[in-house]
mmCIF file of C-alpha atoms in Angstrom:
data_model
loop_
_atom_site.group_PDB
_atom_site.id
_atom_site.type_symbol
_atom_site.label_atom_id
_atom_site.label_comp_id
_atom_site.label_asym_id
_atom_site.label_seq_id
_atom_site.Cartn_x
_atom_site.Cartn_y
_atom_site.Cartn_z
ATOM 1 C CA UNK F 1 13.802 10.102 41.136
ATOM 2 C CA UNK F 2 13.883 10.884 37.041
ATOM 3 C CA UNK F 3 12.831 13.940 36.192
ATOM 4 C CA UNK F 4 10.013 14.558 34.000
ATOM 5 C CA UNK F 5 12.133 15.013 30.629
ATOM 6 C CA UNK F 6 13.140 12.293 31.134
ATOM 7 C CA UNK F 7 10.346 10.149 31.876
ATOM 8 C CA UNK F 8 8.696 11.498 28.938
ATOM 9 C CA UNK F 9 11.858 10.446 26.703
ATOM 10 C CA UNK F 10 11.130 6.525 27.937
ATOM 11 C CA UNK F 11 8.087 6.925 27.587
ATOM 12 C CA UNK F 12 8.565 7.671 23.854
ATOM 13 C CA UNK F 13 11.724 4.601 23.034
ATOM 14 C CA UNK F 14 8.486 3.097 24.666
ATOM 15 C CA UNK F 15 6.138 3.933 22.348
ATOM 16 C CA UNK F 16 7.528 5.850 19.403
ATOM 17 C CA UNK F 17 11.665 4.699 18.483
ATOM 18 C CA UNK F 18 11.484 7.049 15.882
ATOM 19 C CA UNK F 19 10.078 9.786 17.445
ATOM 20 C CA UNK F 20 12.504 8.605 19.707
ATOM 21 C CA UNK F 21 16.227 8.643 18.096
ATOM 22 C CA UNK F 22 15.125 12.672 16.511
ATOM 23 C CA UNK F 23 14.423 13.539 20.414
ATOM 24 C CA UNK F 24 16.972 11.692 21.915
ATOM 25 C CA UNK F 25 19.481 12.556 18.762
ATOM 26 C CA UNK F 26 18.312 16.127 19.295
ATOM 27 C CA UNK F 27 19.345 16.292 23.136
ATOM 28 C CA UNK F 28 22.801 14.902 22.472
ATOM 29 C CA UNK F 29 23.967 18.191 19.685
ATOM 30 C CA UNK F 30 22.324 20.823 22.602
ATOM 31 C CA UNK F 31 24.593 18.700 26.029
ATOM 32 C CA UNK F 32 27.187 19.094 23.689
ATOM 33 C CA UNK F 33 26.481 23.214 23.126
ATOM 34 C CA UNK F 34 25.652 24.341 26.501
ATOM 35 C CA UNK F 35 28.889 22.028 27.778
ATOM 36 C CA UNK F 36 31.556 21.410 25.399
ATOM 37 C CA UNK F 37 33.987 21.192 27.527
ATOM 38 C CA UNK F 38 31.997 18.975 30.532
ATOM 39 C CA UNK F 39 33.246 14.851 30.295
ATOM 40 C CA UNK F 40 32.535 15.731 26.554
ATOM 41 C CA UNK F 41 35.333 15.773 26.139
ATOM 42 C CA UNK F 42 36.292 12.195 26.469
ATOM 43 C CA UNK F 43 33.383 10.761 23.675
ATOM 44 C CA UNK F 44 33.144 10.361 20.389
ATOM 45 C CA UNK F 45 29.882 12.723 20.233
ATOM 46 C CA UNK F 46 29.663 13.653 16.463
ATOM 47 C CA UNK F 47 29.318 9.821 15.626
ATOM 48 C CA UNK F 48 27.649 9.222 18.249
ATOM 49 C CA UNK F 49 24.687 11.723 17.093
ATOM 50 C CA UNK F 50 25.624 10.519 13.615
ATOM 51 C CA UNK F 51 24.282 7.098 14.926
ATOM 52 C CA UNK F 52 21.135 8.231 16.884
ATOM 53 C CA UNK F 53 20.088 10.198 13.519
ATOM 54 C CA UNK F 54 20.790 7.098 11.135
ATOM 55 C CA UNK F 55 18.682 4.503 13.981
ATOM 56 C CA UNK F 56 15.844 6.813 12.508
ATOM 57 C CA UNK F 57 16.797 6.941 9.351
ATOM 58 C CA UNK F 58 16.629 2.838 8.501
ATOM 59 C CA UNK F 59 13.337 3.006 9.960
ATOM 60 C CA UNK F 60 12.493 5.873 7.738
ATOM 61 C CA UNK F 61 14.383 3.194 5.148
ATOM 62 C CA UNK F 62 12.768 -0.029 6.451
ATOM 63 C CA UNK F 63 8.767 2.330 5.897
ATOM 64 C CA UNK F 64 10.345 3.302 2.015
ATOM 65 C CA UNK F 65 12.000 -0.534 0.873
ATOM 66 C CA UNK F 66 8.458 -1.698 2.295
ATOM 67 C CA UNK F 67 6.492 0.565 0.514
ATOM 68 C CA UNK F 68 8.660 -0.674 -2.337
ATOM 69 C CA UNK F 69 7.775 -3.438 -2.796
ATOM 70 C CA UNK F 70 4.313 -3.458 -2.191
ATOM 71 C CA UNK F 71 3.339 -0.841 -4.569
ATOM 72 C CA UNK F 72 5.301 -2.637 -6.866
ATOM 73 C CA UNK F 73 3.595 -5.601 -6.386
ATOM 74 C CA UNK F 74 -0.184 -3.982 -5.914
ATOM 75 C CA UNK F 75 1.036 -2.670 -9.694
ATOM 76 C CA UNK F 76 2.048 -5.949 -10.958
ATOM 77 C CA UNK F 77 -1.204 -7.582 -9.981
ATOM 78 C CA UNK F 78 -3.147 -3.594 -11.515
ATOM 79 C CA UNK F 79 -1.649 -4.258 -14.540
ATOM 80 C CA UNK F 80 -0.810 -8.026 -15.646
ATOM 81 C CA UNK F 81 -3.894 -9.491 -14.156
ATOM 82 C CA UNK F 82 -3.118 -12.619 -16.605
ATOM 83 C CA UNK F 83 -0.183 -13.307 -13.867
ATOM 84 C CA UNK F 84 -1.650 -12.710 -10.318
ATOM 85 C CA UNK F 85 -0.224 -15.709 -8.206
ATOM 86 C CA UNK F 86 -0.947 -16.189 -4.527
ATOM 87 C CA UNK F 87 3.095 -15.518 -4.470
ATOM 88 C CA UNK F 88 1.848 -11.631 -4.584
ATOM 89 C CA UNK F 89 -0.551 -12.147 -2.732
ATOM 90 C CA UNK F 90 1.618 -13.097 0.327
ATOM 91 C CA UNK F 91 4.040 -10.349 -0.888
ATOM 92 C CA UNK F 92 1.677 -7.885 -0.951
ATOM 93 C CA UNK F 93 -0.042 -8.807 2.395
ATOM 94 C CA UNK F 94 2.990 -9.780 4.685
ATOM 95 C CA UNK F 95 4.205 -6.061 2.863
ATOM 96 C CA UNK F 96 1.451 -4.575 4.388
ATOM 97 C CA UNK F 97 1.980 -6.198 7.934
ATOM 98 C CA UNK F 98 5.337 -5.139 8.022
ATOM 99 C CA UNK F 99 4.467 -1.959 7.390
ATOM 100 C CA UNK F 100 1.767 -2.216 10.004
ATOM 101 C CA UNK F 101 4.171 -3.255 12.239
ATOM 102 C CA UNK F 102 6.724 -0.237 11.765
ATOM 103 C CA UNK F 103 4.099 2.640 12.511
ATOM 104 C CA UNK F 104 2.918 0.772 15.212
ATOM 105 C CA UNK F 105 6.969 0.441 16.309
ATOM 106 C CA UNK F 106 6.900 4.692 15.572
ATOM 107 C CA UNK F 107 3.794 6.452 14.852
ATOM 108 C CA UNK F 108 5.842 8.897 13.853
ATOM 109 C CA UNK F 109 6.683 7.480 10.296
ATOM 110 C CA UNK F 110 3.735 7.736 9.277
ATOM 111 C CA UNK F 111 4.258 11.721 7.924
ATOM 112 C CA UNK F 112 6.213 10.111 5.573
ATOM 113 C CA UNK F 113 2.942 8.502 3.755
ATOM 114 C CA UNK F 114 1.063 11.377 4.441
ATOM 115 C CA UNK F 115 4.015 12.904 2.324
ATOM 116 C CA UNK F 116 3.343 12.920 -1.219
ATOM 117 C CA UNK F 117 6.265 14.165 -3.046
ATOM 118 C CA UNK F 118 7.531 11.096 -0.810
ATOM 119 C CA UNK F 119 4.902 8.864 -1.610
ATOM 120 C CA UNK F 120 5.169 9.006 -5.588
ATOM 121 C CA UNK F 121 9.379 9.428 -5.143
ATOM 122 C CA UNK F 122 9.308 5.279 -3.325
ATOM 123 C CA UNK F 123 5.827 5.280 -6.276
ATOM 124 C CA UNK F 124 8.383 6.153 -9.355
ATOM 125 C CA UNK F 125 11.248 3.760 -8.029
ATOM 126 C CA UNK F 126 8.203 1.227 -8.055
ATOM 127 C CA UNK F 127 6.657 1.309 -10.776
ATOM 128 C CA UNK F 128 10.528 1.638 -12.608
ATOM 129 C CA UNK F 129 10.795 -1.620 -10.131
ATOM 130 C CA UNK F 130 7.571 -2.736 -12.047
ATOM 131 C CA UNK F 131 8.178 -1.961 -15.490
ATOM 132 C CA UNK F 132 11.229 -3.905 -15.281
ATOM 133 C CA UNK F 133 9.105 -7.082 -14.177
ATOM 134 C CA UNK F 134 6.064 -7.201 -15.977
ATOM 135 C CA UNK F 135 8.506 -6.009 -20.052
ATOM 136 C CA UNK F 136 5.083 -3.119 -19.282
ATOM 137 C CA UNK F 137 6.342 0.427 -21.259
ATOM 138 C CA UNK F 138 6.273 3.154 -19.081
ATOM 139 C CA UNK F 139 2.702 4.135 -21.389
ATOM 140 C CA UNK F 140 1.278 1.224 -19.580
ATOM 141 C CA UNK F 141 2.008 2.076 -16.200
ATOM 142 C CA UNK F 142 -0.149 6.272 -14.522
ATOM 143 C CA UNK F 143 2.443 9.247 -13.626
ATOM 144 C CA UNK F 144 1.380 9.135 -9.843
ATOM 145 C CA UNK F 145 0.766 6.546 -7.555
ATOM 146 C CA UNK F 146 -2.517 5.159 -8.258
ATOM 147 C CA UNK F 147 -3.383 4.322 -5.181
ATOM 148 C CA UNK F 148 -3.792 6.020 -2.273
ATOM 149 C CA UNK F 149 -3.469 5.848 1.537
ATOM 150 C CA UNK F 150 -5.777 4.426 2.497
ATOM 151 C CA UNK F 151 -5.558 1.471 -0.730
ATOM 152 C CA UNK F 152 -2.311 0.967 0.512
ATOM 153 C CA UNK F 153 -2.652 -0.490 3.794
ATOM 154 C CA UNK F 154 -5.984 -1.509 3.492
ATOM 155 C CA UNK F 155 -4.666 -5.909 4.103
ATOM 156 C CA UNK F 156 -8.420 -6.896 1.074
ATOM 157 C CA UNK F 157 -7.443 -4.164 -1.240
ATOM 158 C CA UNK F 158 -6.651 -5.840 -3.858
ATOM 159 C CA UNK F 159 -6.796 -3.292 -7.066
ATOM 160 C CA UNK F 160 -9.019 -4.762 -10.965
ATOM 161 C CA UNK F 161 -7.680 -4.050 -13.704
ATOM 162 C CA UNK F 162 -8.745 -0.647 -15.498
ATOM 163 C CA UNK F 163 -9.144 1.062 -12.359
#
């Protein structure tokens, strides 16, 4: 019979991969501290823990990458209305759907979207990309992210010039 902790962990794996990764890494650390010589000496536990942690970080990087691409295209849409294209719409929609999928697989990733500092750091990179692609100066762009998280994720939201 499975322990309740194992059942919870297995359920977490199905419902929130990122949270499962964090919990599993912590359990491995606890096991290593609790019984440093009990069969763990035959495993490379340090690297196993690192790899489990990296699984969670890759989810965060995927979210940040999708968000950065989405934001740079929303910025281009806003600041260069004369260049709006179907391909920009496709990219905006695709990245919103990618983010939606990541959040469905790992709801705990939403905490990053609720972190203004994290959003603004991602927006700064997006702004830099949009500046390079549009040849517009930094003065044309808002210093902080001009979109709310709801707007960013809204499949029907497209910013108008001057908003």
